[in-house]
Amino acid sequence: SILKREPERQMTAARSVIVTGSSSGIGAATAEAFGRQGYRVVLGARREERLAEVVKKIESAGGEAFAHSLDVTDTTSIDVFIEAATKKFGPVDILVNNAGLNRSALAADAADEDLREDVEVNLLGPIFLTRRVLPAMIERHAGDVVFIGSDSAVRPRTYQGAYSASKAGLEVFSRVV
């Protein structure tokens, strides 16, 4: 993280964490792990019914969680999500940009919309989300932003052109934030 917590500063309340793409896979596992560690977890994804299942798992393990619909390709959805997260748990302490999509196809065969969606979910979504939480983190001199990358960024695969390109772009963006 480029934002370092001051060592002498103690947090009196649990830190809040947003995990995007938390309805399954890495996102759900990450949200559950944060919940077990006592973080207040905000889950965001398009599949709301799956989010509810993850919230139940976190709460049954003694954690605190809140789910809200999120489409990282839609800036209005992002704004509504961030507002709901902040209203529920206060300022965002950690953002885990995990939402991802891979519409595998040869570049010559891929539909324009599939290529666009790969780039929007994997690259633009994290950029838009980070842009919305970073100013408050900078103001507080505290916060962490995590980007979930892929080895496809350095070892691109034939059927993953847009995915690999978007993850490579994400790596570059994470170095300049």
PDB file of C-alpha atoms in Angstrom:
ATOM      1  CA  SER A   1       0.000   0.000   0.000  1.00  0.00           C
ATOM      2  CA  ILE A   2       1.203   3.502  -0.690  1.00  0.00           C
ATOM      3  CA  LEU A   3      -0.676   4.801   2.325  1.00  0.00           C
ATOM      4  CA  LYS A   4       1.000   3.793   5.559  1.00  0.00           C
ATOM      5  CA  ARG A   5      -0.802   3.774   8.872  1.00  0.00           C
ATOM      6  CA  GLU A   6       1.009   5.835  11.485  1.00  0.00           C
ATOM      7  CA  PRO A   7       2.443   3.338  14.035  1.00  0.00           C
ATOM      8  CA  GLU A   8       1.384   5.280  17.117  1.00  0.00           C
ATOM      9  CA  ARG A   9      -2.188   5.687  15.912  1.00  0.00           C
ATOM     10  CA  GLN A  10      -4.479   3.057  17.389  1.00  0.00           C
ATOM     11  CA  MET A  11      -7.829   2.179  15.926  1.00  0.00           C
ATOM     12  CA  THR A  12     -10.608   1.979  18.500  1.00  0.00           C
ATOM     13  CA  ALA A  13     -13.180   0.457  16.164  1.00  0.00           C
ATOM     14  CA  ALA A  14     -12.904  -2.388  13.696  1.00  0.00           C
ATOM     15  CA  ARG A  15     -11.615  -1.341  10.309  1.00  0.00           C
ATOM     16  CA  SER A  16     -13.965  -1.466   7.354  1.00  0.00           C
ATOM     17  CA  VAL A  17     -13.104  -3.279   4.150  1.00  0.00           C
ATOM     18  CA  ILE A  18     -14.796  -3.350   0.766  1.00  0.00           C
ATOM     19  CA  VAL A  19     -14.360  -6.468  -1.324  1.00  0.00           C
ATOM     20  CA  THR A  20     -15.640  -6.266  -4.891  1.00  0.00           C
ATOM     21  CA  GLY A  21     -16.619  -9.395  -6.749  1.00  0.00           C
ATOM     22  CA  SER A  22     -17.316 -11.009  -3.395  1.00  0.00           C
ATOM     23  CA  SER A  23     -20.199 -13.250  -4.433  1.00  0.00           C
ATOM     24  CA  SER A  24     -17.888 -16.201  -5.175  1.00  0.00           C
ATOM     25  CA  GLY A  25     -14.322 -17.409  -5.592  1.00  0.00           C
ATOM     26  CA  ILE A  26     -11.398 -15.303  -4.413  1.00  0.00           C
ATOM     27  CA  GLY A  27     -13.698 -12.423  -3.461  1.00  0.00           C
ATOM     28  CA  ALA A  28     -15.931 -14.506  -1.214  1.00  0.00           C
ATOM     29  CA  ALA A  29     -12.933 -16.201   0.417  1.00  0.00           C
ATOM     30  CA  THR A  30     -11.264 -12.825   0.971  1.00  0.00           C
ATOM     31  CA  ALA A  31     -14.419 -11.320   2.496  1.00  0.00           C
ATOM     32  CA  GLU A  32     -14.832 -14.318   4.796  1.00  0.00           C
ATOM     33  CA  ALA A  33     -11.185 -14.110   5.907  1.00  0.00           C
ATOM     34  CA  PHE A  34     -11.514 -10.404   6.736  1.00  0.00           C
ATOM     35  CA  GLY A  35     -14.742 -11.138   8.625  1.00  0.00           C
ATOM     36  CA  ARG A  36     -13.029 -13.816  10.735  1.00  0.00           C
ATOM     37  CA  GLN A  37     -10.341 -11.271  11.614  1.00  0.00           C
ATOM     38  CA  GLY A  38     -12.888  -8.797  12.975  1.00  0.00           C
ATOM     39  CA  TYR A  39     -13.146  -6.397  10.041  1.00  0.00           C
ATOM     40  CA  ARG A  40     -16.503  -4.875   9.095  1.00  0.00           C
ATOM     41  CA  VAL A  41     -16.916  -6.238   5.582  1.00  0.00           C
ATOM     42  CA  VAL A  42     -18.841  -4.620   2.744  1.00  0.00           C
ATOM     43  CA  LEU A  43     -19.485  -7.068  -0.069  1.00  0.00           C
ATOM     44  CA  GLY A  44     -20.223  -5.860  -3.559  1.00  0.00           C
ATOM     45  CA  ALA A  45     -21.147  -7.759  -6.722  1.00  0.00           C
ATOM     46  CA  ARG A  46     -23.914  -8.128  -9.269  1.00  0.00           C
ATOM     47  CA  ARG A  47     -25.206 -11.471  -7.958  1.00  0.00           C
ATOM     48  CA  GLU A  48     -27.058 -10.286  -4.853  1.00  0.00           C
ATOM     49  CA  GLU A  49     -28.418 -13.703  -3.860  1.00  0.00           C
ATOM     50  CA  ARG A  50     -24.850 -15.040  -3.688  1.00  0.00           C
ATOM     51  CA  LEU A  51     -23.769 -12.026  -1.625  1.00  0.00           C
ATOM     52  CA  ALA A  52     -26.446 -12.865   0.956  1.00  0.00           C
ATOM     53  CA  GLU A  53     -24.932 -16.352   1.336  1.00  0.00           C
ATOM     54  CA  VAL A  54     -21.466 -14.902   1.993  1.00  0.00           C
ATOM     55  CA  VAL A  55     -22.895 -12.437   4.534  1.00  0.00           C
ATOM     56  CA  LYS A  56     -24.494 -15.375   6.386  1.00  0.00           C
ATOM     57  CA  LYS A  57     -21.157 -17.208   6.487  1.00  0.00           C
ATOM     58  CA  ILE A  58     -19.358 -14.149   7.870  1.00  0.00           C
ATOM     59  CA  GLU A  59     -22.030 -13.472  10.476  1.00  0.00           C
ATOM     60  CA  SER A  60     -22.247 -17.123  11.551  1.00  0.00           C
ATOM     61  CA  ALA A  61     -18.496 -16.977  12.205  1.00  0.00           C
ATOM     62  CA  GLY A  62     -19.046 -13.934  14.438  1.00  0.00           C
ATOM     63  CA  GLY A  63     -18.167 -11.249  11.896  1.00  0.00           C
ATOM     64  CA  GLU A  64     -20.022  -8.177  10.743  1.00  0.00           C
ATOM     65  CA  ALA A  65     -20.964  -7.857   7.075  1.00  0.00           C
ATOM     66  CA  PHE A  66     -23.146  -5.861   4.743  1.00  0.00           C
ATOM     67  CA  ALA A  67     -23.954  -6.656   1.112  1.00  0.00           C
ATOM     68  CA  HIS A  68     -24.915  -4.205  -1.584  1.00  0.00           C
ATOM     69  CA  SER A  69     -25.402  -4.567  -5.298  1.00  0.00           C
ATOM     70  CA  LEU A  70     -22.420  -3.324  -7.320  1.00  0.00           C
ATOM     71  CA  ASP A  71     -21.716  -3.168 -11.025  1.00  0.00           C
ATOM     72  CA  VAL A  72     -18.123  -1.932 -11.372  1.00  0.00           C
ATOM     73  CA  THR A  73     -18.769  -0.974 -15.011  1.00  0.00           C
ATOM     74  CA  ASP A  74     -21.385   1.595 -13.984  1.00  0.00           C
ATOM     75  CA  THR A  75     -20.173   4.732 -12.206  1.00  0.00           C
ATOM     76  CA  THR A  76     -23.653   5.437 -10.818  1.00  0.00           C
ATOM     77  CA  SER A  77     -23.705   1.962  -9.270  1.00  0.00           C
ATOM     78  CA  ILE A  78     -20.232   2.604  -7.835  1.00  0.00           C
ATOM     79  CA  ASP A  79     -21.309   5.921  -6.306  1.00  0.00           C
ATOM     80  CA  VAL A  80     -24.447   4.397  -4.741  1.00  0.00           C
ATOM     81  CA  PHE A  81     -22.396   1.472  -3.428  1.00  0.00           C
ATOM     82  CA  ILE A  82     -19.688   3.661  -1.858  1.00  0.00           C
ATOM     83  CA  GLU A  83     -22.360   5.873  -0.266  1.00  0.00           C
ATOM     84  CA  ALA A  84     -24.135   2.831   1.219  1.00  0.00           C
ATOM     85  CA  ALA A  85     -20.854   1.342   2.472  1.00  0.00           C
ATOM     86  CA  THR A  86     -19.812   4.610   4.114  1.00  0.00           C
ATOM     87  CA  LYS A  87     -23.239   5.108   5.675  1.00  0.00           C
ATOM     88  CA  LYS A  88     -23.164   1.589   7.123  1.00  0.00           C
ATOM     89  CA  PHE A  89     -19.574   1.335   8.406  1.00  0.00           C
ATOM     90  CA  GLY A  90     -18.020   4.799   8.089  1.00  0.00           C
ATOM     91  CA  PRO A  91     -14.941   5.666   6.052  1.00  0.00           C
ATOM     92  CA  VAL A  92     -13.452   2.910   3.917  1.00  0.00           C
ATOM     93  CA  ASP A  93     -10.197   1.672   5.425  1.00  0.00           C
ATOM     94  CA  ILE A  94      -9.395  -1.002   2.844  1.00  0.00           C
ATOM     95  CA  LEU A  95     -10.560  -1.472  -0.732  1.00  0.00           C
ATOM     96  CA  VAL A  96      -9.962  -4.861  -2.342  1.00  0.00           C
ATOM     97  CA  ASN A  97     -10.475  -4.530  -6.096  1.00  0.00           C
ATOM     98  CA  ASN A  98     -11.263  -8.140  -6.878  1.00  0.00           C
ATOM     99  CA  ALA A  99     -14.152  -8.103  -9.370  1.00  0.00           C
ATOM    100  CA  GLY A 100     -13.031  -9.819 -12.536  1.00  0.00           C
ATOM    101  CA  LEU A 101     -14.268 -11.197 -15.805  1.00  0.00           C
ATOM    102  CA  ASN A 102     -12.710 -13.305 -18.555  1.00  0.00           C
ATOM    103  CA  ARG A 103     -14.674 -13.807 -21.755  1.00  0.00           C
ATOM    104  CA  SER A 104     -12.280 -16.255 -23.404  1.00  0.00           C
ATOM    105  CA  ALA A 105     -12.149 -16.097 -27.191  1.00  0.00           C
ATOM    106  CA  LEU A 106      -9.641 -15.612 -29.962  1.00  0.00           C
ATOM    107  CA  ALA A 107      -9.281 -11.899 -30.674  1.00  0.00           C
ATOM    108  CA  ALA A 108     -10.521 -12.393 -34.249  1.00  0.00           C
ATOM    109  CA  ASP A 109     -13.635 -14.200 -33.011  1.00  0.00           C
ATOM    110  CA  ALA A 110     -14.459 -12.157 -29.911  1.00  0.00           C
ATOM    111  CA  ALA A 111     -17.525  -9.935 -29.848  1.00  0.00           C
ATOM    112  CA  ASP A 112     -16.824  -6.246 -29.378  1.00  0.00           C
ATOM    113  CA  GLU A 113     -19.093  -6.142 -26.320  1.00  0.00           C
ATOM    114  CA  ASP A 114     -17.243  -9.046 -24.657  1.00  0.00           C
ATOM    115  CA  LEU A 115     -13.881  -7.338 -25.192  1.00  0.00           C
ATOM    116  CA  ARG A 116     -15.282  -4.071 -23.848  1.00  0.00           C
ATOM    117  CA  GLU A 117     -16.755  -5.759 -20.768  1.00  0.00           C
ATOM    118  CA  ASP A 118     -13.448  -7.509 -19.949  1.00  0.00           C
ATOM    119  CA  VAL A 119     -11.655  -4.157 -19.958  1.00  0.00           C
ATOM    120  CA  GLU A 120     -14.412  -2.342 -18.058  1.00  0.00           C
ATOM    121  CA  VAL A 121     -14.648  -4.932 -15.270  1.00  0.00           C
ATOM    122  CA  ASN A 122     -10.940  -5.699 -14.892  1.00  0.00           C
ATOM    123  CA  LEU A 123      -9.417  -2.265 -15.435  1.00  0.00           C
ATOM    124  CA  LEU A 124     -11.871   0.624 -15.440  1.00  0.00           C
ATOM    125  CA  GLY A 125     -13.904  -0.665 -12.468  1.00  0.00           C
ATOM    126  CA  PRO A 126     -10.890  -0.735 -10.127  1.00  0.00           C
ATOM    127  CA  ILE A 127      -9.764   2.674 -11.396  1.00  0.00           C
ATOM    128  CA  PHE A 128     -13.206   4.202 -10.759  1.00  0.00           C
ATOM    129  CA  LEU A 129     -13.535   2.605  -7.296  1.00  0.00           C
ATOM    130  CA  THR A 130     -10.038   3.610  -6.230  1.00  0.00           C
ATOM    131  CA  ARG A 131     -10.624   7.160  -7.413  1.00  0.00           C
ATOM    132  CA  ARG A 132     -13.656   7.407  -5.124  1.00  0.00           C
ATOM    133  CA  VAL A 133     -12.058   6.120  -1.893  1.00  0.00           C
ATOM    134  CA  LEU A 134      -8.525   7.477  -2.257  1.00  0.00           C
ATOM    135  CA  PRO A 135      -9.169  11.160  -1.425  1.00  0.00           C
ATOM    136  CA  ALA A 136     -10.584  10.317   2.032  1.00  0.00           C
ATOM    137  CA  MET A 137      -7.726   7.882   2.677  1.00  0.00           C
ATOM    138  CA  ILE A 138      -5.184  10.540   1.780  1.00  0.00           C
ATOM    139  CA  GLU A 139      -6.951  13.061   4.002  1.00  0.00           C
ATOM    140  CA  ARG A 140      -6.905  10.613   6.944  1.00  0.00           C
ATOM    141  CA  HIS A 141      -3.332   9.471   6.188  1.00  0.00           C
ATOM    142  CA  ALA A 142      -4.648   5.927   6.458  1.00  0.00           C
ATOM    143  CA  GLY A 143      -5.982   3.289   4.148  1.00  0.00           C
ATOM    144  CA  ASP A 144      -5.045   0.488   1.836  1.00  0.00           C
ATOM    145  CA  VAL A 145      -6.004  -0.315  -1.735  1.00  0.00           C
ATOM    146  CA  VAL A 146      -5.479  -3.850  -3.014  1.00  0.00           C
ATOM    147  CA  PHE A 147      -5.629  -4.909  -6.649  1.00  0.00           C
ATOM    148  CA  ILE A 148      -6.146  -8.572  -7.552  1.00  0.00           C
ATOM    149  CA  GLY A 149      -4.019  -9.187 -10.604  1.00  0.00           C
ATOM    150  CA  SER A 150      -3.292 -12.203 -12.736  1.00  0.00           C
ATOM    151  CA  ASP A 151      -0.274 -14.004 -14.100  1.00  0.00           C
ATOM    152  CA  SER A 152      -1.933 -13.368 -17.484  1.00  0.00           C
ATOM    153  CA  ALA A 153      -0.579  -9.826 -17.210  1.00  0.00           C
ATOM    154  CA  VAL A 154       2.952 -11.153 -17.713  1.00  0.00           C
ATOM    155  CA  ARG A 155       2.143 -14.432 -19.501  1.00  0.00           C
ATOM    156  CA  PRO A 156      -0.762 -13.588 -21.828  1.00  0.00           C
ATOM    157  CA  ARG A 157      -2.810 -16.399 -23.259  1.00  0.00           C
ATOM    158  CA  THR A 158      -4.158 -16.668 -26.798  1.00  0.00           C
ATOM    159  CA  TYR A 159      -7.815 -16.875 -25.757  1.00  0.00           C
ATOM    160  CA  GLN A 160      -7.492 -14.111 -23.146  1.00  0.00           C
ATOM    161  CA  GLY A 161      -6.381 -11.045 -25.094  1.00  0.00           C
ATOM    162  CA  ALA A 162      -8.634  -8.439 -23.485  1.00  0.00           C
ATOM    163  CA  TYR A 163      -8.373 -10.065 -20.053  1.00  0.00           C
ATOM    164  CA  SER A 164      -4.558 -10.174 -20.205  1.00  0.00           C
ATOM    165  CA  ALA A 165      -4.358  -6.595 -21.499  1.00  0.00           C
ATOM    166  CA  SER A 166      -6.712  -5.319 -18.797  1.00  0.00           C
ATOM    167  CA  LYS A 167      -4.772  -7.096 -16.014  1.00  0.00           C
ATOM    168  CA  ALA A 168      -1.485  -5.684 -17.380  1.00  0.00           C
ATOM    169  CA  GLY A 169      -3.077  -2.231 -17.320  1.00  0.00           C
ATOM    170  CA  LEU A 170      -4.207  -2.842 -13.749  1.00  0.00           C
ATOM    171  CA  GLU A 171      -0.626  -3.657 -12.730  1.00  0.00           C
ATOM    172  CA  VAL A 172       0.593  -0.390 -14.210  1.00  0.00           C
ATOM    173  CA  PHE A 173      -2.220   1.597 -12.590  1.00  0.00           C
ATOM    174  CA  SER A 174      -1.466   0.075  -9.188  1.00  0.00           C
ATOM    175  CA  ARG A 175       2.125   1.337  -9.425  1.00  0.00           C
ATOM    176  CA  VAL A 176       1.116   4.949 -10.013  1.00  0.00           C
ATOM    177  CA  VAL A 177      -1.790   5.328  -7.587  1.00  0.00           C
TER     178      VAL A 177
END
